[in-house]
Short mmCIF file of C-alpha atoms in Angstrom, two decimals:
data_model
loop_
_atom_site.label_atom_id
_atom_site.label_comp_id
_atom_site.label_asym_id
_atom_site.label_seq_id
_atom_site.Cartn_x
_atom_site.Cartn_y
_atom_site.Cartn_z
CA UNK T 1 0.58 -22.11 21.64
CA UNK T 2 -2.30 -22.21 19.14
CA UNK T 3 -4.96 -19.70 20.10
CA UNK T 4 -6.95 -16.72 18.92
CA UNK T 5 -4.75 -13.60 18.78
CA UNK T 6 -6.72 -11.99 21.61
CA UNK T 7 -6.20 -15.09 23.77
CA UNK T 8 -2.54 -15.72 23.01
CA UNK T 9 -0.73 -15.21 26.35
CA UNK T 10 2.79 -15.02 24.90
CA UNK T 11 1.90 -12.31 22.39
CA UNK T 12 -0.19 -10.28 24.82
CA UNK T 13 2.44 -10.32 27.57
CA UNK T 14 5.15 -9.40 25.05
CA UNK T 15 3.15 -6.32 24.07
CA UNK T 16 2.82 -5.22 27.68
CA UNK T 17 6.52 -5.75 28.35
CA UNK T 18 7.43 -3.28 25.59
CA UNK T 19 5.79 -0.33 27.36
CA UNK T 20 3.05 0.63 29.78
CA UNK T 21 0.08 -0.10 27.56
CA UNK T 22 -3.31 -1.69 27.68
CA UNK T 23 -4.34 -4.19 25.04
CA UNK T 24 -7.60 -3.69 23.16
CA UNK T 25 -9.13 -6.18 20.76
CA UNK T 26 -9.80 -5.47 17.13
CA UNK T 27 -13.49 -5.19 16.31
CA UNK T 28 -15.25 -8.52 17.00
CA UNK T 29 -11.92 -10.29 17.62
CA UNK T 30 -12.76 -11.39 21.18
CA UNK T 31 -13.95 -14.98 21.42
CA UNK T 32 -14.46 -15.70 25.11
CA UNK T 33 -14.27 -14.31 28.63
CA UNK T 34 -10.98 -16.17 29.06
CA UNK T 35 -9.32 -13.51 26.88
CA UNK T 36 -9.03 -11.23 29.91
CA UNK T 37 -7.21 -13.97 31.82
CA UNK T 38 -4.72 -14.34 28.96
CA UNK T 39 -3.94 -10.61 28.92
CA UNK T 40 -6.61 -8.75 26.92
CA UNK T 41 -7.76 -5.60 28.75
CA UNK T 42 -10.62 -4.27 26.61
CA UNK T 43 -13.12 -5.75 24.17
CA UNK T 44 -14.29 -3.73 21.19
CA UNK T 45 -16.66 -2.53 19.94
CA UNK T 46 -19.16 -3.83 22.49
CA UNK T 47 -19.43 -5.93 25.66
CA UNK T 48 -20.49 -9.22 24.11
CA UNK T 49 -17.99 -11.16 26.25
CA UNK T 50 -16.72 -8.48 28.63
CA UNK T 51 -20.21 -7.55 29.82
CA UNK T 52 -22.73 -9.79 31.52
CA UNK T 53 -20.82 -12.94 30.50
CA UNK T 54 -17.70 -11.66 32.26
CA UNK T 55 -19.72 -10.69 35.35
CA UNK T 56 -21.15 -14.20 35.46
CA UNK T 57 -17.64 -15.66 35.10
CA UNK T 58 -16.43 -13.59 38.07
CA UNK T 59 -19.43 -14.55 40.20
CA UNK T 60 -18.91 -18.25 39.40
CA UNK T 61 -15.21 -18.04 40.22
CA UNK T 62 -14.08 -18.80 36.66
CA UNK T 63 -12.34 -15.40 36.49
CA UNK T 64 -10.67 -13.81 39.50
CA UNK T 65 -11.85 -10.30 40.42
CA UNK T 66 -8.21 -9.19 40.68
CA UNK T 67 -7.84 -9.88 36.96
CA UNK T 68 -10.67 -7.41 36.28
CA UNK T 69 -9.01 -4.83 38.53
CA UNK T 70 -5.65 -5.21 36.75
CA UNK T 71 -7.20 -4.82 33.29
CA UNK T 72 -9.22 -1.79 34.39
CA UNK T 73 -6.13 -0.15 35.90
CA UNK T 74 -4.21 -0.69 32.66
CA UNK T 75 -6.85 1.28 30.77
CA UNK T 76 -7.13 3.99 33.44
CA UNK T 77 -3.35 4.51 33.59
CA UNK T 78 -3.26 5.12 29.85
CA UNK T 79 -6.12 7.62 30.12
CA UNK T 80 -4.35 9.39 32.97
CA UNK T 81 -1.12 9.58 30.98
CA UNK T 82 -2.79 11.53 28.16
CA UNK T 83 -4.88 13.68 30.50
CA UNK T 84 -8.21 12.12 29.58
CA UNK T 85 -9.34 11.65 33.17
CA UNK T 86 -9.13 15.32 34.10
CA UNK T 87 -11.44 16.74 31.44
CA UNK T 88 -14.84 16.04 29.99
CA UNK T 89 -15.18 14.83 26.38
CA UNK T 90 -15.53 17.72 23.97
CA UNK T 91 -15.56 18.47 20.28
CA UNK T 92 -17.58 17.45 17.27
CA UNK T 93 -16.48 14.47 15.18
CA UNK T 94 -18.15 15.99 12.11
CA UNK T 95 -16.45 19.38 12.43
CA UNK T 96 -13.86 20.36 9.82
CA UNK T 97 -10.80 21.28 11.89
CA UNK T 98 -8.29 21.31 9.04
CA UNK T 99 -6.30 24.46 8.31
CA UNK T 100 -4.77 25.73 5.05
CA UNK T 101 -1.44 24.34 6.26
CA UNK T 102 -3.02 20.93 6.95
CA UNK T 103 -4.62 20.88 3.52
CA UNK T 104 -1.35 21.83 1.87
CA UNK T 105 0.40 18.91 3.56
CA UNK T 106 -2.39 16.53 2.52
CA UNK T 107 -2.15 17.78 -1.06
CA UNK T 108 1.63 17.39 -1.26
CA UNK T 109 1.61 13.93 0.35
CA UNK T 110 -1.10 12.71 -2.05
CA UNK T 111 0.74 14.13 -5.08
CA UNK T 112 4.05 12.56 -4.13
CA UNK T 113 2.33 9.19 -3.63
CA UNK T 114 0.95 9.06 -7.19
CA UNK T 115 2.72 6.46 -9.34
CA UNK T 116 3.09 7.07 -13.07
CA UNK T 117 2.87 3.57 -14.54
CA UNK T 118 2.91 4.44 -18.25
CA UNK T 119 3.43 7.57 -20.32
CA UNK T 120 3.65 7.67 -24.11
CA UNK T 121 4.74 11.32 -24.06
CA UNK T 122 1.21 12.57 -23.45
CA UNK T 123 1.97 13.87 -19.94
CA UNK T 124 2.41 16.40 -18.52
CA UNK T 125 -0.51 18.20 -20.12
CA UNK T 126 0.41 21.60 -21.56
CA UNK T 127 -3.09 23.04 -21.77
CA UNK T 128 -6.61 22.53 -20.55
CA UNK T 129 -7.99 23.15 -24.04
CA UNK T 130 -9.64 20.11 -25.60
CA UNK T 131 -9.60 18.06 -22.38
CA UNK T 132 -12.60 15.92 -21.49
CA UNK T 133 -12.91 14.22 -18.09
CA UNK T 134 -14.83 10.97 -17.57
CA UNK T 135 -15.69 9.53 -14.18
CA UNK T 136 -14.99 10.87 -10.71
CA UNK T 137 -12.96 10.36 -7.52
CA UNK T 138 -15.96 10.75 -5.21
CA UNK T 139 -16.08 7.12 -4.06
CA UNK T 140 -12.35 6.47 -4.06
CA UNK T 141 -10.59 9.04 -1.86
CA UNK T 142 -10.84 6.94 1.32
CA UNK T 143 -11.35 3.31 2.27
CA UNK T 144 -14.25 1.68 4.06
CA UNK T 145 -14.65 0.80 7.72
CA UNK T 146 -12.08 2.50 9.95
CA UNK T 147 -10.46 3.84 6.77
CA UNK T 148 -13.47 6.06 6.09
CA UNK T 149 -12.34 9.33 7.65
CA UNK T 150 -14.70 12.28 7.49
CA UNK T 151 -13.11 15.34 5.92
CA UNK T 152 -13.64 18.29 3.59
CA UNK T 153 -12.97 16.47 0.35
CA UNK T 154 -12.16 18.48 -2.77
CA UNK T 155 -14.17 17.37 -5.79
CA UNK T 156 -12.53 16.65 -9.13
CA UNK T 157 -14.73 19.34 -10.68
CA UNK T 158 -13.52 21.96 -8.20
CA UNK T 159 -9.89 20.98 -8.72
CA UNK T 160 -10.14 21.33 -12.48
CA UNK T 161 -12.08 24.59 -12.23
CA UNK T 162 -9.32 26.01 -10.02
CA UNK T 163 -6.73 25.06 -12.62
CA UNK T 164 -8.60 25.46 -15.90
CA UNK T 165 -11.88 27.20 -15.36
CA UNK T 166 -14.66 25.16 -16.94
CA UNK T 167 -13.72 21.65 -18.12
CA UNK T 168 -16.13 19.40 -19.99
CA UNK T 169 -16.83 16.47 -17.69
CA UNK T 170 -19.18 13.47 -17.70
CA UNK T 171 -19.93 10.82 -15.12
CA UNK T 172 -19.99 8.09 -17.78
CA UNK T 173 -20.32 7.45 -21.52
CA UNK T 174 -24.02 6.64 -21.53
CA UNK T 175 -25.17 9.78 -23.35
CA UNK T 176 -24.61 10.62 -27.01
CA UNK T 177 -23.30 14.03 -25.92
CA UNK T 178 -20.57 12.40 -23.81
CA UNK T 179 -19.62 10.04 -26.62
CA UNK T 180 -19.34 12.90 -29.11
CA UNK T 181 -17.26 14.94 -26.65
CA UNK T 182 -14.82 12.06 -26.11
CA UNK T 183 -14.57 11.33 -29.83
CA UNK T 184 -13.59 14.93 -30.66
CA UNK T 185 -11.45 15.69 -27.59
CA UNK T 186 -7.74 16.43 -27.75
CA UNK T 187 -7.14 14.37 -24.61
CA UNK T 188 -9.45 12.29 -22.42
CA UNK T 189 -8.90 11.64 -18.72
CA UNK T 190 -10.74 8.57 -17.41
CA UNK T 191 -10.94 8.50 -13.61
CA UNK T 192 -11.99 5.29 -11.88
CA UNK T 193 -11.00 3.03 -9.02
CA UNK T 194 -12.01 0.28 -6.67
CA UNK T 195 -13.38 0.30 -3.14
CA UNK T 196 -12.18 -1.80 -0.25
CA UNK T 197 -13.16 -2.20 3.38
CA UNK T 198 -12.04 -4.13 6.42
CA UNK T 199 -13.78 -7.40 7.18
CA UNK T 200 -14.21 -8.49 3.56
CA UNK T 201 -12.06 -9.40 0.58
CA UNK T 202 -12.49 -7.60 -2.73
CA UNK T 203 -14.48 -9.83 -5.08
CA UNK T 204 -12.32 -8.88 -8.07
CA UNK T 205 -9.11 -7.04 -8.95
CA UNK T 206 -10.87 -5.35 -11.87
CA UNK T 207 -11.50 -1.61 -11.62
CA UNK T 208 -15.08 -0.37 -11.52
CA UNK T 209 -14.58 1.62 -14.72
CA UNK T 210 -12.99 -1.00 -16.98
CA UNK T 211 -15.87 -0.91 -19.45
CA UNK T 212 -15.66 2.90 -19.59
CA UNK T 213 -11.92 2.75 -20.29
CA UNK T 214 -12.46 0.27 -23.14
CA UNK T 215 -15.30 2.32 -24.61
CA UNK T 216 -13.35 5.58 -24.42
CA UNK T 217 -10.30 3.99 -26.05
CA UNK T 218 -12.45 2.98 -29.05
CA UNK T 219 -13.52 6.59 -29.51
CA UNK T 220 -10.22 8.40 -28.94
CA UNK T 221 -6.54 7.47 -29.11
CA UNK T 222 -5.34 9.91 -26.43
CA UNK T 223 -6.66 8.27 -23.27
CA UNK T 224 -5.15 8.94 -19.85
CA UNK T 225 -6.34 6.70 -16.98
CA UNK T 226 -6.15 7.64 -13.28
CA UNK T 227 -6.81 4.65 -11.00
CA UNK T 228 -7.68 5.22 -7.34
CA UNK T 229 -7.33 1.62 -6.16
CA UNK T 230 -6.66 0.41 -2.59
CA UNK T 231 -4.22 -2.30 -3.71
CA UNK T 232 -3.35 -4.43 -6.71
CA UNK T 233 -5.58 -4.10 -9.77
CA UNK T 234 -5.79 -5.46 -13.31
CA UNK T 235 -4.69 -3.46 -16.34
CA UNK T 236 -5.79 -5.66 -19.23
CA UNK T 237 -6.67 -2.44 -21.12
CA UNK T 238 -3.18 -0.90 -20.69
CA UNK T 239 -2.13 -1.27 -24.34
CA UNK T 240 -5.12 0.77 -25.53
CA UNK T 241 -4.30 3.90 -23.48
CA UNK T 242 -1.44 6.41 -23.57
CA UNK T 243 -0.84 7.02 -19.85
CA UNK T 244 -1.74 5.38 -16.54
CA UNK T 245 -1.43 6.81 -13.04
CA UNK T 246 -2.37 5.12 -9.81
CA UNK T 247 -3.35 7.53 -7.06
CA UNK T 248 -4.40 5.13 -4.27
CA UNK T 249 -7.16 6.42 -1.92
CA UNK T 250 -5.30 9.71 -1.50
CA UNK T 251 -7.58 11.51 0.94
CA UNK T 252 -9.38 14.84 0.89
CA UNK T 253 -6.89 16.68 -1.35
CA UNK T 254 -6.49 13.89 -3.90
CA UNK T 255 -8.26 15.79 -6.67
CA UNK T 256 -5.88 18.74 -6.36
CA UNK T 257 -2.93 16.36 -6.15
CA UNK T 258 -3.96 14.56 -9.33
CA UNK T 259 -4.29 17.83 -11.23
CA UNK T 260 -0.86 18.92 -9.94
CA UNK T 261 0.72 15.77 -11.41
CA UNK T 262 -1.24 15.84 -14.67
CA UNK T 263 -0.03 19.36 -15.47
CA UNK T 264 3.54 18.87 -14.23
CA UNK T 265 3.37 21.05 -11.13
CA UNK T 266 4.62 17.90 -9.40
CA UNK T 267 6.92 15.50 -11.25
CA UNK T 268 5.84 11.99 -10.16
CA UNK T 269 8.49 10.03 -8.29
CA UNK T 270 6.53 7.43 -6.30
CA UNK T 271 7.06 3.70 -6.80
CA UNK T 272 4.77 0.69 -6.62
CA UNK T 273 4.83 -0.90 -3.13
CA UNK T 274 3.36 -4.06 -4.66
CA UNK T 275 3.24 -5.96 -7.94
CA UNK T 276 0.45 -5.38 -10.45
CA UNK T 277 -0.52 -8.77 -11.88
CA UNK T 278 -1.30 -9.85 -15.42
CA UNK T 279 -4.22 -11.93 -14.15
CA UNK T 280 -5.97 -12.66 -10.87
CA UNK T 281 -4.28 -16.07 -10.78
CA UNK T 282 -0.67 -15.01 -11.45
CA UNK T 283 0.61 -16.41 -8.16
CA UNK T 284 -0.89 -19.86 -8.78
CA UNK T 285 -1.98 -20.39 -5.20
CA UNK T 286 -3.33 -23.82 -4.34
CA UNK T 287 -6.56 -24.45 -2.47
CA UNK T 288 -4.44 -25.12 0.64
CA UNK T 289 -2.89 -21.66 0.40
CA UNK T 290 -6.11 -19.76 -0.31
CA UNK T 291 -8.89 -19.85 0.70
CA UNK T 292 -7.76 -22.89 2.71
CA UNK T 293 -8.94 -26.39 3.59
CA UNK T 294 -11.59 -27.42 6.15
CA UNK T 295 -9.99 -27.50 9.60
CA UNK T 296 -10.30 -31.00 11.11
CA UNK T 297 -10.17 -29.51 14.62
CA UNK T 298 -11.66 -26.01 14.34
CA UNK T 299 -11.13 -23.68 17.31
CA UNK T 300 -14.15 -22.60 19.30
CA UNK T 301 -16.00 -19.73 17.63
CA UNK T 302 -14.71 -20.33 14.10
CA UNK T 303 -17.62 -19.89 11.69
CA UNK T 304 -18.61 -22.81 9.50
CA UNK T 305 -16.96 -23.63 7.17
CA UNK T 306 -13.83 -23.10 9.26
CA UNK T 307 -10.90 -23.04 6.86
CA UNK T 308 -7.23 -23.43 7.77
CA UNK T 309 -4.79 -21.57 5.53
CA UNK T 310 -1.35 -23.11 4.91
CA UNK T 311 1.48 -20.66 4.21
CA UNK T 312 3.23 -22.95 1.75
CA UNK T 313 4.69 -19.94 -0.07
CA UNK T 314 6.88 -19.25 2.99
CA UNK T 315 8.98 -16.18 2.09
CA UNK T 316 7.84 -16.16 -1.53
CA UNK T 317 5.41 -13.27 -1.02
CA UNK T 318 4.73 -10.58 -3.61
CA UNK T 319 7.61 -9.77 -5.96
CA UNK T 320 9.70 -12.57 -4.44
CA UNK T 321 7.24 -15.17 -5.73
CA UNK T 322 7.14 -13.50 -9.16
CA UNK T 323 10.93 -13.63 -9.32
CA UNK T 324 11.52 -17.14 -7.97
CA UNK T 325 8.81 -18.63 -10.24
CA UNK T 326 9.71 -16.45 -13.24
CA UNK T 327 6.22 -14.96 -13.49
CA UNK T 328 5.90 -11.88 -15.70
CA UNK T 329 4.02 -9.03 -13.97
CA UNK T 330 2.06 -6.27 -15.65
CA UNK T 331 4.04 -3.72 -13.62
CA UNK T 332 6.85 -4.76 -11.30
CA UNK T 333 7.32 -4.01 -7.62
CA UNK T 334 9.21 -0.73 -7.32
CA UNK T 335 8.17 0.49 -10.78
CA UNK T 336 7.33 4.13 -11.37
CA UNK T 337 8.06 6.60 -14.15
CA UNK T 338 8.95 10.28 -14.20
CA UNK T 339 8.67 13.20 -16.62
CA UNK T 340 12.46 13.07 -16.86
CA UNK T 341 15.06 10.29 -17.22
CA UNK T 342 17.90 9.07 -15.02
CA UNK T 343 21.05 7.05 -15.55
CA UNK T 344 23.03 5.13 -12.94
CA UNK T 345 26.81 4.73 -12.86
CA UNK T 346 30.12 4.56 -11.00
CA UNK T 347 29.20 1.66 -8.75
CA UNK T 348 31.56 0.89 -5.87
CA UNK T 349 31.02 -1.94 -3.41
CA UNK T 350 32.58 -2.63 -0.02
CA UNK T 351 31.74 -4.95 2.85
CA UNK T 352 29.74 -2.16 4.51
CA UNK T 353 27.98 -0.29 1.70
CA UNK T 354 27.25 0.24 -1.97
CA UNK T 355 27.72 3.66 -3.61
CA UNK T 356 26.70 4.90 -7.05
CA UNK T 357 25.71 7.97 -9.07
CA UNK T 358 22.21 8.93 -10.21
CA UNK T 359 22.14 11.58 -12.94
CA UNK T 360 19.15 13.42 -14.41
CA UNK T 361 19.62 13.30 -18.20
CA UNK T 362 16.13 14.60 -19.04
CA UNK T 363 14.78 18.05 -19.62
CA UNK T 364 12.98 18.79 -16.35
CA UNK T 365 13.81 18.56 -12.64
CA UNK T 366 12.84 15.38 -10.85
CA UNK T 367 13.65 12.87 -8.11
CA UNK T 368 14.57 9.21 -8.51
CA UNK T 369 14.02 6.31 -6.09
CA UNK T 370 17.07 4.05 -6.36
CA UNK T 371 16.63 0.52 -5.02
CA UNK T 372 19.04 -2.19 -3.85
CA UNK T 373 18.15 -5.86 -4.23
CA UNK T 374 20.30 -8.73 -2.93
CA UNK T 375 20.33 -12.20 -4.48
CA UNK T 376 21.62 -14.76 -1.93
CA UNK T 377 23.80 -17.71 -3.01
CA UNK T 378 21.89 -20.58 -4.67
CA UNK T 379 18.61 -18.66 -4.55
CA UNK T 380 17.07 -19.63 -7.91
CA UNK T 381 16.55 -15.95 -8.81
CA UNK T 382 15.05 -15.09 -5.43
CA UNK T 383 15.93 -11.51 -4.51
CA UNK T 384 15.05 -9.19 -1.65
CA UNK T 385 14.80 -5.41 -1.40
CA UNK T 386 17.49 -4.40 1.10
CA UNK T 387 17.58 -0.64 0.72
CA UNK T 388 16.31 2.36 -1.22
CA UNK T 389 16.93 6.09 -1.45
CA UNK T 390 14.94 8.95 -2.91
CA UNK T 391 17.27 11.55 -4.33
CA UNK T 392 16.83 15.26 -4.00
CA UNK T 393 14.94 16.95 -6.83
CA UNK T 394 17.73 17.05 -9.41
CA UNK T 395 17.86 19.73 -12.08
CA UNK T 396 18.65 18.52 -15.62
CA UNK T 397 22.27 17.40 -15.78
CA UNK T 398 22.73 17.26 -12.00
CA UNK T 399 24.02 14.12 -10.27
CA UNK T 400 23.67 12.76 -6.73
CA UNK T 401 26.10 10.29 -5.20
CA UNK T 402 23.98 7.72 -3.36
CA UNK T 403 25.20 5.50 -0.53
CA UNK T 404 23.17 2.55 0.75
CA UNK T 405 24.69 0.99 3.87
CA UNK T 406 24.41 -2.66 4.78
CA UNK T 407 23.17 -3.76 8.19
CA UNK T 408 23.30 -6.98 10.18
CA UNK T 409 20.41 -8.48 8.20
CA UNK T 410 21.42 -7.49 4.66
CA UNK T 411 23.10 -10.86 4.08
CA UNK T 412 21.20 -12.86 6.69
CA UNK T 413 18.17 -15.12 6.92
CA UNK T 414 16.02 -16.11 9.90
CA UNK T 415 16.95 -19.74 10.48
CA UNK T 416 16.39 -21.96 13.51
CA UNK T 417 14.99 -19.09 15.57
CA UNK T 418 17.70 -16.50 14.90
CA UNK T 419 19.12 -14.23 12.22
CA UNK T 420 22.15 -15.95 10.65
CA UNK T 421 24.54 -14.70 7.97
CA UNK T 422 24.47 -16.70 4.76
CA UNK T 423 28.03 -17.45 3.59
CA UNK T 424 28.96 -17.16 -0.06
CA UNK T 425 28.76 -14.66 -2.90
CA UNK T 426 25.72 -12.37 -2.80
CA UNK T 427 24.75 -10.57 -5.99
CA UNK T 428 23.82 -6.89 -5.68
CA UNK T 429 21.35 -5.30 -8.09
CA UNK T 430 20.89 -1.54 -8.08
CA UNK T 431 18.14 -0.03 -10.20
CA UNK T 432 14.75 1.57 -10.67
CA UNK T 433 12.56 -1.45 -9.81
CA UNK T 434 12.71 -5.15 -9.01
CA UNK T 435 12.80 -5.84 -12.76
CA UNK T 436 15.00 -2.92 -13.83
CA UNK T 437 18.55 -3.48 -12.56
CA UNK T 438 20.95 -0.81 -13.87
CA UNK T 439 24.11 -1.80 -11.95
CA UNK T 440 25.38 -5.12 -10.59
CA UNK T 441 28.06 -6.16 -8.14
CA UNK T 442 28.89 -8.87 -5.61
CA UNK T 443 29.78 -9.16 -1.94
CA UNK T 444 31.50 -12.25 -0.53
CA UNK T 445 30.34 -13.07 3.00
#
């Protein structure tokens, strides 16, 4: 069936079969009154179709009144289940209801999500003396649209004052005073990012502060860049700086979390959940693949020009396309550095699992995220992440024996409507990223 998601009867009925739920549309995703007949229970965020148009459809006989009753009951049952029918709405959406414990959790989660992309032995910082901060996190702690959550957000200034007292900070490099401060600083932290919102694509993968990074790097060698980006971003300036961290939109405690990582209170252990490209055109998508070709038979409600996207890449998404087409990334999927170093060894492989050692050979405690990739027979370099494990925080010299167990899909592919095991010799790659295999083995299926 080809239909809008909110009018796709198979999908909607499948959702309802999983549990006692009602189905609500995404914002502006309803395209006709017939959606309620197909299984949609509630239109959001308004009543463009499920208001007077739906009433007219019922009065004309196009929609049965029993269908309205069933959809309404689905919503009411859910409200009754959570106790919403027995009490009046209360509370203030703008009220800060967080507690010290909540804020501590937010701070720790944000810190442990920060990825250290590059570090030429400049981090962790040992002192606040001589540090100059450029830029701010103010616009980058949350996303746009439904991702913009109101909270008591800690400013970068407050976070540094808590740690260091007064730190020399500037919004940009426009003034002569800022330029002189950067030129004479011991270390310079440049903080920038990129905004994103639902309902629109980002116009560029460049960070907002690229020009500031370039300008700062011409004035001082010891540049540290913190990038609060919502997804992939370009790092064409990476060779001119000494350290790069990506913080993502880390929420209200992001500033504290960043300071914790910069000064080594938290040893970074997060890994990239995506690939950072060399250029915006790394993946070499065709016009068919993005943004698409004009649809010869556009569905009702599709805005002009109505484009149809063809998923010609099939399973070659993200790092899998980089690998199968031998494209060199700026930073690979799964990449992330630490303030310590780890070695892998003692690999053993069976038909049910792979086991190996991870040892901390550096000078400080830290955790490692070991990853398992499987290369199927005759795959042309195509590999898939099939397992990962974050070790405990290991003291220098300590080792953890890691076991990653196989499941029914480890050596399978979805073919002809079902998961099927692929016979032959599968190569196993264990390491620190998709491009950093430390151990190799094989399993014959």
